[in-house]
């Protein structure tokens, strides 16, 4: 019994000794691992002071950017409104007859002649007076009567110069009379009593 107890105590003591030795080793190794290390020369500390930028790495000063091109809006100044020119009111004589279109008929005739490659004719006040006299006679008679070398037309009081010229040029005999290549002068007139009109173009050959 004593021998068994003695053996148990020996094993317990041996175990304690081994445990103490192990603890000592662990303490020793722990102490060595906790020794602070100095920072390597190449290590960069998180709190290191900023280094001065070198001339090569320094950013170039920003050059002022050119101002944006100014957008210039050009607008043409509106021209002053043209004066309104109303068609002249034909003068009415004592008989209630009006006369218009003396030079306008010749202008419209020349536009047609030039479109056909013919020379224009000159406006003649003398031939316009002859055309007016013949138109007055036809208007008073209520029928067309030739007084010389002219073309005549009768219609409503509001017929225009263009309508009259178109009517003549749509008639082959009247067109032929107005488009002689040898003609040099012409005059016209539109005479109206407010109910109807008679128009004439007197042209030389």
mmCIF file of C-alpha atoms in Angstrom:
data_model
loop_
_atom_site.group_PDB
_atom_site.id
_atom_site.type_symbol
_atom_site.label_atom_id
_atom_site.label_comp_id
_atom_site.label_asym_id
_atom_site.label_seq_id
_atom_site.Cartn_x
_atom_site.Cartn_y
_atom_site.Cartn_z
ATOM 1 C CA UNK A 1 0.000 0.000 0.000
ATOM 2 C CA UNK A 2 2.781 2.432 0.892
ATOM 3 C CA UNK A 3 4.681 1.485 -2.226
ATOM 4 C CA UNK A 4 1.643 2.239 -4.404
ATOM 5 C CA UNK A 5 1.165 5.635 -2.753
ATOM 6 C CA UNK A 6 4.820 6.453 -3.133
ATOM 7 C CA UNK A 7 4.727 5.599 -6.824
ATOM 8 C CA UNK A 8 1.645 7.788 -7.383
ATOM 9 C CA UNK A 9 3.327 10.736 -5.671
ATOM 10 C CA UNK A 10 6.412 10.299 -7.860
ATOM 11 C CA UNK A 11 4.321 10.377 -11.047
ATOM 12 C CA UNK A 12 2.423 13.434 -9.804
ATOM 13 C CA UNK A 13 5.608 15.284 -8.996
ATOM 14 C CA UNK A 14 7.126 14.374 -12.333
ATOM 15 C CA UNK A 15 4.009 15.642 -14.110
ATOM 16 C CA UNK A 16 4.167 18.924 -12.200
ATOM 17 C CA UNK A 17 7.825 19.326 -13.114
ATOM 18 C CA UNK A 18 7.075 18.769 -16.801
ATOM 19 C CA UNK A 19 4.227 21.277 -16.669
ATOM 20 C CA UNK A 20 6.416 23.909 -15.015
ATOM 21 C CA UNK A 21 9.091 23.375 -17.657
ATOM 22 C CA UNK A 22 6.560 23.778 -20.452
ATOM 23 C CA UNK A 23 5.202 26.969 -18.875
ATOM 24 C CA UNK A 24 8.720 28.362 -18.639
ATOM 25 C CA UNK A 25 9.362 27.623 -22.297
ATOM 26 C CA UNK A 26 6.122 29.286 -23.354
ATOM 27 C CA UNK A 27 6.875 32.383 -21.262
ATOM 28 C CA UNK A 28 10.345 32.616 -22.762
ATOM 29 C CA UNK A 29 9.116 32.351 -26.319
ATOM 30 C CA UNK A 30 6.359 34.856 -25.685
ATOM 31 C CA UNK A 31 8.809 37.344 -24.312
ATOM 32 C CA UNK A 32 10.986 37.063 -27.416
ATOM 33 C CA UNK A 33 8.042 37.556 -29.766
ATOM 34 C CA UNK A 34 6.840 40.729 -28.056
ATOM 35 C CA UNK A 35 10.130 42.584 -28.582
ATOM 36 C CA UNK A 36 9.270 45.663 -30.755
ATOM 37 C CA UNK A 37 10.904 45.730 -34.183
ATOM 38 C CA UNK A 38 12.349 48.852 -35.626
ATOM 39 C CA UNK A 39 10.870 50.007 -38.845
ATOM 40 C CA UNK A 40 12.783 49.027 -41.952
ATOM 41 C CA UNK A 41 14.453 51.843 -43.843
ATOM 42 C CA UNK A 42 12.211 51.309 -46.797
ATOM 43 C CA UNK A 43 8.958 51.111 -44.836
ATOM 44 C CA UNK A 44 6.569 53.983 -45.133
ATOM 45 C CA UNK A 45 4.783 54.979 -41.956
ATOM 46 C CA UNK A 46 1.181 55.810 -42.107
ATOM 47 C CA UNK A 47 1.928 59.044 -40.274
ATOM 48 C CA UNK A 48 5.077 59.915 -42.245
ATOM 49 C CA UNK A 49 5.379 63.569 -43.128
ATOM 50 C CA UNK A 50 4.670 64.357 -46.778
ATOM 51 C CA UNK A 51 7.729 64.643 -48.926
ATOM 52 C CA UNK A 52 8.398 67.734 -50.992
ATOM 53 C CA UNK A 53 7.317 67.159 -54.579
ATOM 54 C CA UNK A 54 10.151 67.138 -57.035
ATOM 55 C CA UNK A 55 10.242 69.522 -59.938
ATOM 56 C CA UNK A 56 9.607 66.706 -62.384
ATOM 57 C CA UNK A 57 6.617 65.348 -60.500
ATOM 58 C CA UNK A 58 5.092 68.682 -59.600
ATOM 59 C CA UNK A 59 1.943 69.335 -61.618
ATOM 60 C CA UNK A 60 2.283 72.070 -64.174
ATOM 61 C CA UNK A 61 0.398 75.236 -63.305
ATOM 62 C CA UNK A 62 -2.913 75.302 -65.027
ATOM 63 C CA UNK A 63 -2.916 77.730 -67.901
ATOM 64 C CA UNK A 64 -6.026 79.831 -68.086
ATOM 65 C CA UNK A 65 -8.368 78.274 -70.570
ATOM 66 C CA UNK A 66 -9.362 80.532 -73.440
ATOM 67 C CA UNK A 67 -12.753 82.099 -73.003
ATOM 68 C CA UNK A 68 -15.510 80.332 -74.796
ATOM 69 C CA UNK A 69 -16.272 81.813 -78.158
ATOM 70 C CA UNK A 70 -18.966 84.373 -77.793
ATOM 71 C CA UNK A 71 -22.061 83.476 -79.724
ATOM 72 C CA UNK A 72 -23.005 86.410 -81.855
ATOM 73 C CA UNK A 73 -26.470 86.382 -83.205
ATOM 74 C CA UNK A 74 -26.804 88.316 -86.346
ATOM 75 C CA UNK A 75 -30.179 89.419 -87.436
ATOM 76 C CA UNK A 76 -30.941 91.574 -90.360
ATOM 77 C CA UNK A 77 -32.661 94.734 -89.384
ATOM 78 C CA UNK A 78 -36.079 94.610 -90.972
ATOM 79 C CA UNK A 79 -36.417 97.077 -93.730
ATOM 80 C CA UNK A 80 -38.980 99.767 -93.129
ATOM 81 C CA UNK A 81 -42.322 98.712 -94.503
ATOM 82 C CA UNK A 82 -42.770 99.800 -98.042
ATOM 83 C CA UNK A 83 -45.317 102.466 -98.533
ATOM 84 C CA UNK A 84 -48.572 100.983 -99.629
ATOM 85 C CA UNK A 85 -49.301 101.998 -103.148
ATOM 86 C CA UNK A 86 -52.877 101.476 -104.027
ATOM 87 C CA UNK A 87 -53.885 101.264 -107.630
ATOM 88 C CA UNK A 88 -54.639 104.714 -108.952
ATOM 89 C CA UNK A 89 -58.332 105.418 -109.131
ATOM 90 C CA UNK A 90 -59.196 106.199 -112.745
ATOM 91 C CA UNK A 91 -60.513 109.701 -113.262
ATOM 92 C CA UNK A 92 -64.167 109.794 -114.232
ATOM 93 C CA UNK A 93 -65.195 112.435 -116.772
ATOM 94 C CA UNK A 94 -68.538 114.232 -116.993
ATOM 95 C CA UNK A 95 -70.041 111.325 -118.896
ATOM 96 C CA UNK A 96 -69.153 108.919 -116.095
ATOM 97 C CA UNK A 97 -66.430 107.163 -118.120
ATOM 98 C CA UNK A 98 -63.081 106.178 -116.587
ATOM 99 C CA UNK A 99 -59.822 105.515 -118.432
ATOM 100 C CA UNK A 100 -56.971 103.342 -117.152
ATOM 101 C CA UNK A 101 -54.243 100.970 -118.274
ATOM 102 C CA UNK A 102 -52.626 103.213 -120.887
ATOM 103 C CA UNK A 103 -49.003 102.199 -120.205
ATOM 104 C CA UNK A 104 -49.841 98.978 -118.294
ATOM 105 C CA UNK A 105 -51.241 97.362 -121.431
ATOM 106 C CA UNK A 106 -47.992 98.065 -123.314
ATOM 107 C CA UNK A 107 -45.883 96.703 -120.443
ATOM 108 C CA UNK A 108 -47.874 93.461 -120.385
ATOM 109 C CA UNK A 109 -47.664 93.234 -124.182
ATOM 110 C CA UNK A 110 -43.872 93.586 -124.114
ATOM 111 C CA UNK A 111 -43.594 90.759 -121.558
ATOM 112 C CA UNK A 112 -45.361 88.446 -124.000
ATOM 113 C CA UNK A 113 -43.327 89.661 -126.986
ATOM 114 C CA UNK A 114 -40.022 89.186 -125.182
ATOM 115 C CA UNK A 115 -41.067 85.681 -124.102
ATOM 116 C CA UNK A 116 -41.450 84.943 -127.819
ATOM 117 C CA UNK A 117 -38.031 86.388 -128.641
ATOM 118 C CA UNK A 118 -39.420 89.592 -130.151
ATOM 119 C CA UNK A 119 -38.213 93.106 -129.504
ATOM 120 C CA UNK A 120 -40.305 95.236 -127.150
ATOM 121 C CA UNK A 121 -42.276 98.151 -128.479
ATOM 122 C CA UNK A 122 -41.999 101.660 -127.084
ATOM 123 C CA UNK A 123 -44.924 103.265 -125.291
ATOM 124 C CA UNK A 124 -46.542 105.986 -127.381
ATOM 125 C CA UNK A 125 -48.835 108.573 -125.795
ATOM 126 C CA UNK A 126 -50.123 109.444 -129.268
ATOM 127 C CA UNK A 127 -51.180 105.832 -129.948
ATOM 128 C CA UNK A 128 -52.713 105.596 -126.452
ATOM 129 C CA UNK A 129 -54.898 108.618 -127.209
ATOM 130 C CA UNK A 130 -55.992 106.995 -130.474
ATOM 131 C CA UNK A 131 -56.781 103.736 -128.608
ATOM 132 C CA UNK A 132 -58.811 105.671 -126.025
ATOM 133 C CA UNK A 133 -60.832 107.511 -128.668
ATOM 134 C CA UNK A 134 -61.646 104.272 -130.453
ATOM 135 C CA UNK A 135 -62.598 102.560 -127.162
ATOM 136 C CA UNK A 136 -64.935 105.431 -126.248
ATOM 137 C CA UNK A 137 -66.733 105.147 -129.562
ATOM 138 C CA UNK A 138 -67.181 101.385 -129.168
ATOM 139 C CA UNK A 139 -68.387 101.768 -125.569
ATOM 140 C CA UNK A 140 -70.930 104.387 -126.566
ATOM 141 C CA UNK A 141 -72.135 102.255 -129.484
ATOM 142 C CA UNK A 142 -72.272 99.104 -127.378
ATOM 143 C CA UNK A 143 -70.344 97.216 -130.049
ATOM 144 C CA UNK A 144 -66.767 96.896 -131.194
ATOM 145 C CA UNK A 145 -65.850 99.086 -134.167
ATOM 146 C CA UNK A 146 -62.307 99.353 -135.475
ATOM 147 C CA UNK A 147 -60.886 102.801 -136.020
ATOM 148 C CA UNK A 148 -57.466 101.810 -137.369
ATOM 149 C CA UNK A 149 -54.751 99.277 -136.610
ATOM 150 C CA UNK A 150 -55.753 98.156 -133.141
ATOM 151 C CA UNK A 151 -57.087 95.172 -131.269
ATOM 152 C CA UNK A 152 -60.293 95.603 -129.281
ATOM 153 C CA UNK A 153 -61.978 93.737 -126.434
ATOM 154 C CA UNK A 154 -65.206 94.196 -124.503
ATOM 155 C CA UNK A 155 -66.020 92.751 -121.094
ATOM 156 C CA UNK A 156 -66.994 93.369 -117.485
ATOM 157 C CA UNK A 157 -65.820 96.570 -115.757
ATOM 158 C CA UNK A 158 -63.414 94.739 -113.415
ATOM 159 C CA UNK A 159 -61.357 92.906 -116.022
ATOM 160 C CA UNK A 160 -57.611 93.269 -115.399
ATOM 161 C CA UNK A 161 -54.788 94.054 -117.800
ATOM 162 C CA UNK A 162 -53.500 90.480 -117.578
ATOM 163 C CA UNK A 163 -56.934 89.068 -118.356
ATOM 164 C CA UNK A 164 -57.243 91.257 -121.422
ATOM 165 C CA UNK A 165 -53.752 90.378 -122.718
ATOM 166 C CA UNK A 166 -54.444 86.671 -122.148
ATOM 167 C CA UNK A 167 -57.726 86.921 -124.040
ATOM 168 C CA UNK A 168 -56.021 88.545 -127.030
ATOM 169 C CA UNK A 169 -53.144 86.060 -127.088
ATOM 170 C CA UNK A 170 -55.601 83.162 -126.946
ATOM 171 C CA UNK A 171 -57.083 84.428 -130.223
ATOM 172 C CA UNK A 172 -54.743 83.678 -133.173
ATOM 173 C CA UNK A 173 -55.739 86.738 -135.282
ATOM 174 C CA UNK A 174 -55.295 89.149 -132.358
ATOM 175 C CA UNK A 175 -52.023 87.495 -131.306
ATOM 176 C CA UNK A 176 -50.686 87.828 -134.841
ATOM 177 C CA UNK A 177 -51.618 91.528 -134.886
ATOM 178 C CA UNK A 178 -49.690 92.151 -131.639
ATOM 179 C CA UNK A 179 -46.572 90.153 -132.490
ATOM 180 C CA UNK A 180 -45.350 91.627 -135.758
ATOM 181 C CA UNK A 181 -41.572 91.707 -135.755
ATOM 182 C CA UNK A 182 -41.521 95.139 -137.404
ATOM 183 C CA UNK A 183 -43.669 96.875 -134.769
ATOM 184 C CA UNK A 184 -41.834 99.584 -132.788
ATOM 185 C CA UNK A 185 -44.537 101.580 -130.910
ATOM 186 C CA UNK A 186 -47.824 100.882 -129.168
ATOM 187 C CA UNK A 187 -50.357 102.540 -126.885
ATOM 188 C CA UNK A 188 -53.394 101.283 -125.057
ATOM 189 C CA UNK A 189 -56.434 102.311 -123.053
ATOM 190 C CA UNK A 190 -59.240 100.725 -121.025
ATOM 191 C CA UNK A 191 -62.456 102.727 -120.977
ATOM 192 C CA UNK A 192 -65.341 101.842 -118.639
ATOM 193 C CA UNK A 193 -68.713 103.284 -117.705
ATOM 194 C CA UNK A 194 -69.029 101.105 -114.580
ATOM 195 C CA UNK A 195 -71.205 98.535 -116.335
ATOM 196 C CA UNK A 196 -68.822 97.299 -119.040
ATOM 197 C CA UNK A 197 -65.490 98.198 -120.559
ATOM 198 C CA UNK A 198 -63.786 98.403 -123.912
ATOM 199 C CA UNK A 199 -60.024 97.987 -124.193
ATOM 200 C CA UNK A 200 -57.789 98.691 -127.164
ATOM 201 C CA UNK A 201 -54.126 98.495 -128.103
ATOM 202 C CA UNK A 202 -53.103 100.594 -131.119
ATOM 203 C CA UNK A 203 -49.831 99.294 -132.593
ATOM 204 C CA UNK A 204 -47.826 100.294 -135.625
ATOM 205 C CA UNK A 205 -46.665 97.852 -138.251
#
